[in-house]
GROMACS .gro file of N, CA and C in nm:
model
  360
    1MET      N    1   0.119  -0.096   0.023
    1MET     CA    2   0.056  -0.019   0.003
    1MET      C    3   0.062   0.069   0.013
    2PHE      N    4   0.053   0.221  -0.084
    2PHE     CA    5   0.137   0.379  -0.042
    2PHE      C    6  -0.025   0.445  -0.001
    3ALA      N    7   0.072   0.563   0.073
    3ALA     CA    8  -0.063   0.646   0.172
    3ALA      C    9   0.012   0.779   0.011
    4CYS      N   10  -0.085   0.826  -0.047
    4CYS     CA   11  -0.106   1.007  -0.112
    4CYS      C   12  -0.192   1.068  -0.105
    5SER      N   13  -0.161   1.148  -0.128
    5SER     CA   14  -0.336   1.244  -0.167
    5SER      C   15  -0.363   1.248  -0.324
    6GLY      N   16  -0.275   1.206  -0.397
    6GLY     CA   17  -0.296   1.173  -0.540
    6GLY      C   18  -0.395   1.093  -0.580
    7SER      N   19  -0.401   1.076  -0.707
    7SER     CA   20  -0.515   0.993  -0.746
    7SER      C   21  -0.408   0.857  -0.774
    8ARG      N   22  -0.330   0.779  -0.733
    8ARG     CA   23  -0.232   0.682  -0.796
    8ARG      C   24  -0.256   0.568  -0.759
    9HIS      N   25  -0.323   0.498  -0.874
    9HIS     CA   26  -0.381   0.285  -0.806
    9HIS      C   27  -0.289   0.213  -0.886
   10LEU      N   28  -0.288   0.050  -0.864
   10LEU     CA   29  -0.272  -0.054  -0.867
   10LEU      C   30  -0.295  -0.052  -0.941
   11GLU      N   31  -0.322  -0.227  -1.034
   11GLU     CA   32  -0.455  -0.294  -1.135
   11GLU      C   33  -0.368  -0.464  -1.043
   12THR      N   34  -0.442  -0.487  -0.966
   12THR     CA   35  -0.394  -0.642  -0.940
   12THR      C   36  -0.443  -0.724  -0.999
   13ARG      N   37  -0.328  -0.848  -1.028
   13ARG     CA   38  -0.379  -0.942  -1.144
   13ARG      C   39  -0.372  -1.165  -1.064
   14LEU      N   40  -0.465  -1.151  -1.023
   14LEU     CA   41  -0.441  -1.267  -0.952
   14LEU      C   42  -0.556  -1.381  -1.079
   15GLY      N   43  -0.445  -1.505  -1.093
   15GLY     CA   44  -0.513  -1.571  -1.220
   15GLY      C   45  -0.494  -1.570  -1.371
   16GLY      N   46  -0.452  -1.426  -1.400
   16GLY     CA   47  -0.536  -1.370  -1.514
   16GLY      C   48  -0.653  -1.266  -1.510
   17ARG      N   49  -0.664  -1.273  -1.420
   17ARG     CA   50  -0.799  -1.143  -1.399
   17ARG      C   51  -0.745  -1.097  -1.299
   18ALA      N   52  -0.824  -0.940  -1.305
   18ALA     CA   53  -0.795  -0.840  -1.260
   18ALA      C   54  -0.832  -0.850  -1.088
   19MET      N   55  -0.761  -0.844  -1.015
   19MET     CA   56  -0.845  -0.820  -0.879
   19MET      C   57  -0.953  -0.645  -0.895
   20GLU      N   58  -1.008  -0.603  -0.735
   20GLU     CA   59  -1.081  -0.478  -0.734
   20GLU      C   60  -0.954  -0.389  -0.700
   21ASP      N   61  -0.882  -0.313  -0.734
   21ASP     CA   62  -0.912  -0.207  -0.650
   21ASP      C   63  -0.847  -0.197  -0.512
   22LEU      N   64  -0.785  -0.176  -0.445
   22LEU     CA   65  -0.744  -0.185  -0.295
   22LEU      C   66  -0.736  -0.092  -0.223
   23ARG      N   67  -0.865   0.058  -0.172
   23ARG     CA   68  -0.821   0.147  -0.123
   23ARG      C   69  -0.870   0.137  -0.007
   24ALA      N   70  -0.797   0.242   0.149
   24ALA     CA   71  -0.810   0.252   0.251
   24ALA      C   72  -0.835   0.365   0.241
   25GLU      N   73  -0.896   0.397   0.339
   25GLU     CA   74  -0.929   0.577   0.428
   25GLU      C   75  -0.857   0.600   0.528
   26ALA      N   76  -0.760   0.691   0.627
   26ALA     CA   77  -0.712   0.717   0.708
   26ALA      C   78  -0.796   0.880   0.734
   27HIS      N   79  -0.805   0.884   0.861
   27HIS     CA   80  -0.850   0.985   1.001
   27HIS      C   81  -0.828   1.009   1.102
   28LYS      N   82  -0.782   1.131   1.194
   28LYS     CA   83  -0.757   1.122   1.284
   28LYS      C   84  -0.832   1.095   1.389
   29VAL      N   85  -0.805   0.990   1.413
   29VAL     CA   86  -0.910   0.932   1.589
   29VAL      C   87  -0.779   0.921   1.701
   30ASP      N   88  -0.873   1.012   1.773
   30ASP     CA   89  -0.777   1.084   1.957
   30ASP      C   90  -0.618   1.037   1.940
   31GLY      N   91  -0.616   1.171   1.797
   31GLY     CA   92  -0.447   1.165   1.771
   31GLY      C   93  -0.309   1.089   1.735
   32ARG      N   94  -0.379   0.964   1.681
   32ARG     CA   95  -0.352   0.935   1.553
   32ARG      C   96  -0.430   0.889   1.412
   33TRP      N   97  -0.383   0.774   1.366
   33TRP     CA   98  -0.449   0.796   1.264
   33TRP      C   99  -0.469   0.635   1.188
   34GLN      N  100  -0.639   0.611   1.180
   34GLN     CA  101  -0.709   0.550   1.159
   34GLN      C  102  -0.731   0.479   1.006
   35VAL      N  103  -0.706   0.396   1.013
   35VAL     CA  104  -0.697   0.325   0.898
   35VAL      C  105  -0.783   0.209   0.858
   36GLU      N  106  -0.873   0.227   0.753
   36GLU     CA  107  -0.930   0.146   0.724
   36GLU      C  108  -0.950   0.118   0.595
   37LEU      N  109  -0.942  -0.027   0.557
   37LEU     CA  110  -0.924  -0.103   0.426
   37LEU      C  111  -1.014  -0.214   0.404
   38LEU      N  112  -1.063  -0.197   0.295
   38LEU     CA  113  -1.215  -0.292   0.252
   38LEU      C  114  -1.155  -0.365   0.165
   39LEU      N  115  -1.168  -0.546   0.257
   39LEU     CA  116  -1.018  -0.623   0.149
   39LEU      C  117  -1.128  -0.678   0.026
   40PRO      N  118  -1.073  -0.778  -0.004
   40PRO     CA  119  -1.146  -0.845  -0.168
   40PRO      C  120  -1.288  -0.938  -0.092
   41ALA      N  121  -1.318  -1.032  -0.147
   41ALA     CA  122  -1.468  -1.023  -0.151
   41ALA      C  123  -1.328  -1.166  -0.114
   42GLY      N  124  -1.440  -1.258  -0.024
   42GLY     CA  125  -1.368  -1.349  -0.009
   42GLY      C  126  -1.368  -1.408   0.214
   43ARG      N  127  -1.327  -1.491   0.210
   43ARG     CA  128  -1.290  -1.486   0.384
   43ARG      C  129  -1.157  -1.462   0.400
   44TRP      N  130  -1.102  -1.454   0.482
   44TRP     CA  131  -0.923  -1.356   0.451
   44TRP      C  132  -0.842  -1.356   0.690
   45THR      N  133  -0.785  -1.403   0.659
   45THR     CA  134  -0.692  -1.349   0.805
   45THR      C  135  -0.607  -1.298   0.775
   46VAL      N  136  -0.552  -1.143   0.858
   46VAL     CA  137  -0.470  -1.098   0.887
   46VAL      C  138  -0.346  -1.158   0.969
   47GLU      N  139  -0.231  -1.173   0.916
   47GLU     CA  140  -0.090  -1.154   0.917
   47GLU      C  141   0.038  -1.059   0.911
   48PRO      N  142   0.013  -0.898   1.045
   48PRO     CA  143   0.093  -0.822   1.013
   48PRO      C  144   0.219  -0.881   1.009
   49GLN      N  145   0.310  -0.828   1.000
   49GLN     CA  146   0.501  -0.912   1.003
   49GLN      C  147   0.559  -0.803   1.076
   50GLU      N  148   0.455  -0.694   1.180
   50GLU     CA  149   0.526  -0.635   1.278
   50GLU      C  150   0.419  -0.622   1.400
   51GLY      N  151   0.457  -0.605   1.566
   51GLY     CA  152   0.395  -0.565   1.672
   51GLY      C  153   0.209  -0.490   1.624
   52GLN      N  154   0.245  -0.423   1.525
   52GLN     CA  155   0.019  -0.382   1.451
   52GLN      C  156  -0.071  -0.472   1.534
   53ALA      N  157  -0.139  -0.434   1.639
   53ALA     CA  158  -0.278  -0.416   1.656
   53ALA      C  159  -0.317  -0.402   1.509
   54CYS      N  160  -0.494  -0.511   1.502
   54CYS     CA  161  -0.473  -0.540   1.385
   54CYS      C  162  -0.677  -0.550   1.401
   55ASP      N  163  -0.720  -0.496   1.341
   55ASP     CA  164  -0.911  -0.531   1.417
   55ASP      C  165  -1.011  -0.570   1.263
   56LEU      N  166  -1.007  -0.693   1.225
   56LEU     CA  167  -1.083  -0.741   1.086
   56LEU      C  168  -1.251  -0.779   1.140
   57LEU      N  169  -1.273  -0.654   1.037
   57LEU     CA  170  -1.432  -0.579   1.089
   57LEU      C  171  -1.528  -0.713   1.033
   58PRO      N  172  -1.599  -0.850   1.021
   58PRO     CA  173  -1.651  -0.888   0.952
   58PRO      C  174  -1.746  -0.828   0.818
   59ASN      N  175  -1.771  -0.892   0.734
   59ASN     CA  176  -1.917  -0.807   0.675
   59ASN      C  177  -1.889  -0.879   0.506
   60GLU      N  178  -2.036  -0.897   0.482
   60GLU     CA  179  -2.033  -1.035   0.343
   60GLU      C  180  -2.091  -0.909   0.278
   61PRO      N  181  -2.001  -0.909   0.108
   61PRO     CA  182  -1.883  -1.022   0.098
   61PRO      C  183  -1.815  -0.943   0.126
   62ARG      N  184  -1.718  -0.837   0.151
   62ARG     CA  185  -1.625  -0.784   0.213
   62ARG      C  186  -1.628  -0.732   0.321
   63ALA      N  187  -1.481  -0.779   0.419
   63ALA     CA  188  -1.422  -0.710   0.556
   63ALA      C  189  -1.333  -0.614   0.535
   64THR      N  190  -1.387  -0.562   0.635
   64THR     CA  191  -1.255  -0.413   0.676
   64THR      C  192  -1.154  -0.476   0.761
   65LEU      N  193  -1.043  -0.436   0.732
   65LEU     CA  194  -0.967  -0.457   0.847
   65LEU      C  195  -0.905  -0.297   0.850
   66ARG      N  196  -0.895  -0.263   1.021
   66ARG     CA  197  -0.821  -0.171   1.045
   66ARG      C  198  -0.789  -0.153   1.124
   67TRP      N  199  -0.619  -0.061   1.161
   67TRP     CA  200  -0.552  -0.038   1.279
   67TRP      C  201  -0.492   0.086   1.275
   68LYS      N  202  -0.461   0.196   1.382
   68LYS     CA  203  -0.406   0.303   1.417
   68LYS      C  204  -0.306   0.303   1.404
   69VAL      N  205  -0.239   0.415   1.352
   69VAL     CA  206  -0.101   0.444   1.345
   69VAL      C  207  -0.035   0.568   1.425
   70ALA      N  208   0.056   0.605   1.462
   70ALA     CA  209   0.111   0.705   1.582
   70ALA      C  210   0.174   0.776   1.496
   71PRO      N  211   0.158   0.935   1.547
   71PRO     CA  212   0.224   1.018   1.436
   71PRO      C  213   0.399   0.990   1.378
   72ASP      N  214   0.396   0.934   1.512
   72ASP     CA  215   0.619   0.912   1.498
   72ASP      C  216   0.576   0.826   1.328
   73ARG      N  217   0.522   0.672   1.398
   73ARG     CA  218   0.521   0.507   1.299
   73ARG      C  219   0.508   0.632   1.188
   74TRP      N  220   0.382   0.689   1.135
   74TRP     CA  221   0.358   0.710   1.033
   74TRP      C  222   0.469   0.829   0.944
   75ALA      N  223   0.569   0.853   1.042
   75ALA     CA  224   0.717   0.956   0.946
   75ALA      C  225   0.781   0.854   0.911
   76GLN      N  226   0.811   0.711   0.950
   76GLN     CA  227   0.917   0.677   0.969
   76GLN      C  228   0.917   0.583   0.761
   77GLN      N  229   0.926   0.652   0.676
   77GLN     CA  230   0.876   0.637   0.544
   77GLN      C  231   0.988   0.515   0.505
   78ASN      N  232   1.093   0.486   0.572
   78ASN     CA  233   1.208   0.368   0.569
   78ASN      C  234   1.226   0.266   0.583
   79ARG      N  235   1.029   0.249   0.656
   79ARG     CA  236   0.989   0.086   0.725
   79ARG      C  237   0.874   0.078   0.734
   80PRO      N  238   0.812   0.081   0.613
   80PRO     CA  239   0.692   0.035   0.576
   80PRO      C  240   0.637  -0.099   0.636
   81PHE      N  241   0.473  -0.075   0.689
   81PHE     CA  242   0.412  -0.148   0.759
   81PHE      C  243   0.414  -0.244   0.634
   82ARG      N  244   0.463  -0.401   0.711
   82ARG     CA  245   0.374  -0.570   0.574
   82ARG      C  246   0.275  -0.552   0.667
   83PHE      N  247   0.237  -0.614   0.567
   83PHE     CA  248   0.121  -0.753   0.656
   83PHE      C  249   0.071  -0.811   0.531
   84ASP      N  250   0.029  -0.947   0.594
   84ASP     CA  251  -0.028  -1.036   0.446
   84ASP      C  252  -0.193  -1.096   0.489
   85LEU      N  253  -0.263  -1.108   0.340
   85LEU     CA  254  -0.373  -1.143   0.416
   85LEU      C  255  -0.350  -1.317   0.338
   86VAL      N  256  -0.487  -1.412   0.462
   86VAL     CA  257  -0.461  -1.551   0.363
   86VAL      C  258  -0.588  -1.599   0.365
   87GLY      N  259  -0.621  -1.659   0.264
   87GLY     CA  260  -0.725  -1.726   0.234
   87GLY      C  261  -0.772  -1.814   0.250
   88ALA      N  262  -0.918  -1.831   0.289
   88ALA     CA  263  -0.952  -1.994   0.329
   88ALA      C  264  -0.874  -2.091   0.232
   89SER      N  265  -0.811  -2.096   0.144
   89SER     CA  266  -0.783  -2.194   0.027
   89SER      C  267  -0.625  -2.183   0.094
   90GLY      N  268  -0.574  -2.112   0.147
   90GLY     CA  269  -0.432  -2.103   0.152
   90GLY      C  270  -0.331  -1.987   0.133
   91LEU      N  271  -0.437  -1.895  -0.005
   91LEU     CA  272  -0.370  -1.790  -0.065
   91LEU      C  273  -0.312  -1.662   0.000
   92ARG      N  274  -0.169  -1.677  -0.044
   92ARG     CA  275  -0.114  -1.536   0.071
   92ARG      C  276  -0.103  -1.437  -0.005
   93LEU      N  277  -0.141  -1.332   0.041
   93LEU     CA  278  -0.131  -1.223  -0.093
   93LEU      C  279   0.005  -1.061   0.044
   94SER      N  280   0.035  -1.024  -0.015
   94SER     CA  281   0.203  -0.995   0.120
   94SER      C  282   0.118  -0.794   0.057
   95PHE      N  283   0.129  -0.695   0.155
   95PHE     CA  284   0.125  -0.650   0.132
   95PHE      C  285   0.220  -0.538   0.190
   96SER      N  286   0.211  -0.411   0.188
   96SER     CA  287   0.290  -0.293   0.207
   96SER      C  288   0.282  -0.123   0.151
   97VAL      N  289   0.264  -0.156   0.313
   97VAL     CA  290   0.222   0.060   0.343
   97VAL      C  291   0.308   0.118   0.374
   98ILE      N  292   0.363   0.311   0.286
   98ILE     CA  293   0.433   0.342   0.325
   98ILE      C  294   0.378   0.463   0.321
   99TYR      N  295   0.363   0.521   0.440
   99TYR     CA  296   0.309   0.592   0.535
   99TYR      C  297   0.360   0.779   0.394
  100PRO      N  298   0.331   0.903   0.408
  100PRO     CA  299   0.374   0.983   0.339
  100PRO      C  300   0.490   1.073   0.476
  101ASN      N  301   0.580   1.114   0.398
  101ASN     CA  302   0.672   1.146   0.529
  101ASN      C  303   0.602   1.324   0.603
  102SER      N  304   0.488   1.340   0.549
  102SER     CA  305   0.434   1.487   0.636
  102SER      C  306   0.236   1.409   0.624
  103LEU      N  307   0.231   1.467   0.757
  103LEU     CA  308   0.095   1.436   0.855
  103LEU      C  309  -0.038   1.540   0.747
  104PRO      N  310  -0.086   1.423   0.685
  104PRO     CA  311  -0.172   1.515   0.577
  104PRO      C  312  -0.286   1.571   0.670
  105GLY      N  313  -0.334   1.700   0.645
  105GLY     CA  314  -0.399   1.806   0.656
  105GLY      C  315  -0.549   1.704   0.772
  106GLY      N  316  -0.624   1.647   0.721
  106GLY     CA  317  -0.669   1.608   0.729
  106GLY      C  318  -0.774   1.477   0.726
  107ASN      N  319  -0.827   1.374   0.610
  107ASN     CA  320  -0.848   1.196   0.548
  107ASN      C  321  -0.733   1.233   0.413
  108ALA      N  322  -0.749   1.149   0.490
  108ALA     CA  323  -0.606   1.110   0.352
  108ALA      C  324  -0.656   0.896   0.262
  109MET      N  325  -0.635   0.932   0.083
  109MET     CA  326  -0.688   0.790   0.098
  109MET      C  327  -0.540   0.730   0.099
  110VAL      N  328  -0.552   0.613   0.022
  110VAL     CA  329  -0.457   0.520   0.118
  110VAL      C  330  -0.471   0.383   0.022
  111ASP      N  331  -0.335   0.404  -0.094
  111ASP     CA  332  -0.381   0.270  -0.209
  111ASP      C  333  -0.306   0.153  -0.106
  112VAL      N  334  -0.290   0.069  -0.193
  112VAL     CA  335  -0.318  -0.056  -0.185
  112VAL      C  336  -0.176  -0.091  -0.262
  113TRP      N  337  -0.040  -0.132  -0.224
  113TRP     CA  338   0.063  -0.202  -0.303
  113TRP      C  339   0.045  -0.306  -0.254
  114ARG      N  340   0.074  -0.419  -0.389
  114ARG     CA  341   0.060  -0.543  -0.315
  114ARG      C  342   0.231  -0.577  -0.346
  115VAL      N  343   0.294  -0.667  -0.258
  115VAL     CA  344   0.403  -0.752  -0.285
  115VAL      C  345   0.459  -0.809  -0.436
  116LEU      N  346   0.493  -0.856  -0.430
  116LEU     CA  347   0.563  -0.960  -0.565
  116LEU      C  348   0.645  -1.020  -0.505
  117SER      N  349   0.647  -1.155  -0.455
  117SER     CA  350   0.740  -1.214  -0.379
  117SER      C  351   0.688  -1.423  -0.456
  118GLY      N  352   0.754  -1.485  -0.360
  118GLY     CA  353   0.749  -1.611  -0.400
  118GLY      C  354   0.623  -1.743  -0.320
  119GLY      N  355   0.550  -1.611  -0.281
  119GLY     CA  356   0.458  -1.710  -0.183
  119GLY      C  357   0.320  -1.726  -0.265
  120LYS      N  358   0.200  -1.834  -0.202
  120LYS     CA  359   0.112  -1.979  -0.297
  120LYS      C  360   0.102  -1.812  -0.413
   0.00000   0.00000   0.00000
């Protein structure tokens, strides 16, 4: 994922089919940034690669992933937040979030970047 105020997006393909664009919104809640990402359709579990607490809010057909980011963590562009989505069939999708180098003034759109690696 990549946080930005522009209109960038990435079309991800899975099995030759275009996946939905994943976009999240970030807004201030009690001095921290709360990011909410609408996940692709299906059942997913989330595996963050650092101690970031994430909430998975179930909904059909698409769940929402929510996490909060402290301002000092938001500013660490050299250390992206990485997490995996694991599907019921074992499919693993890895994602990366690079927060912007300055805090946006209000709401921010967060675009999702898929990390292409040797996963399933």
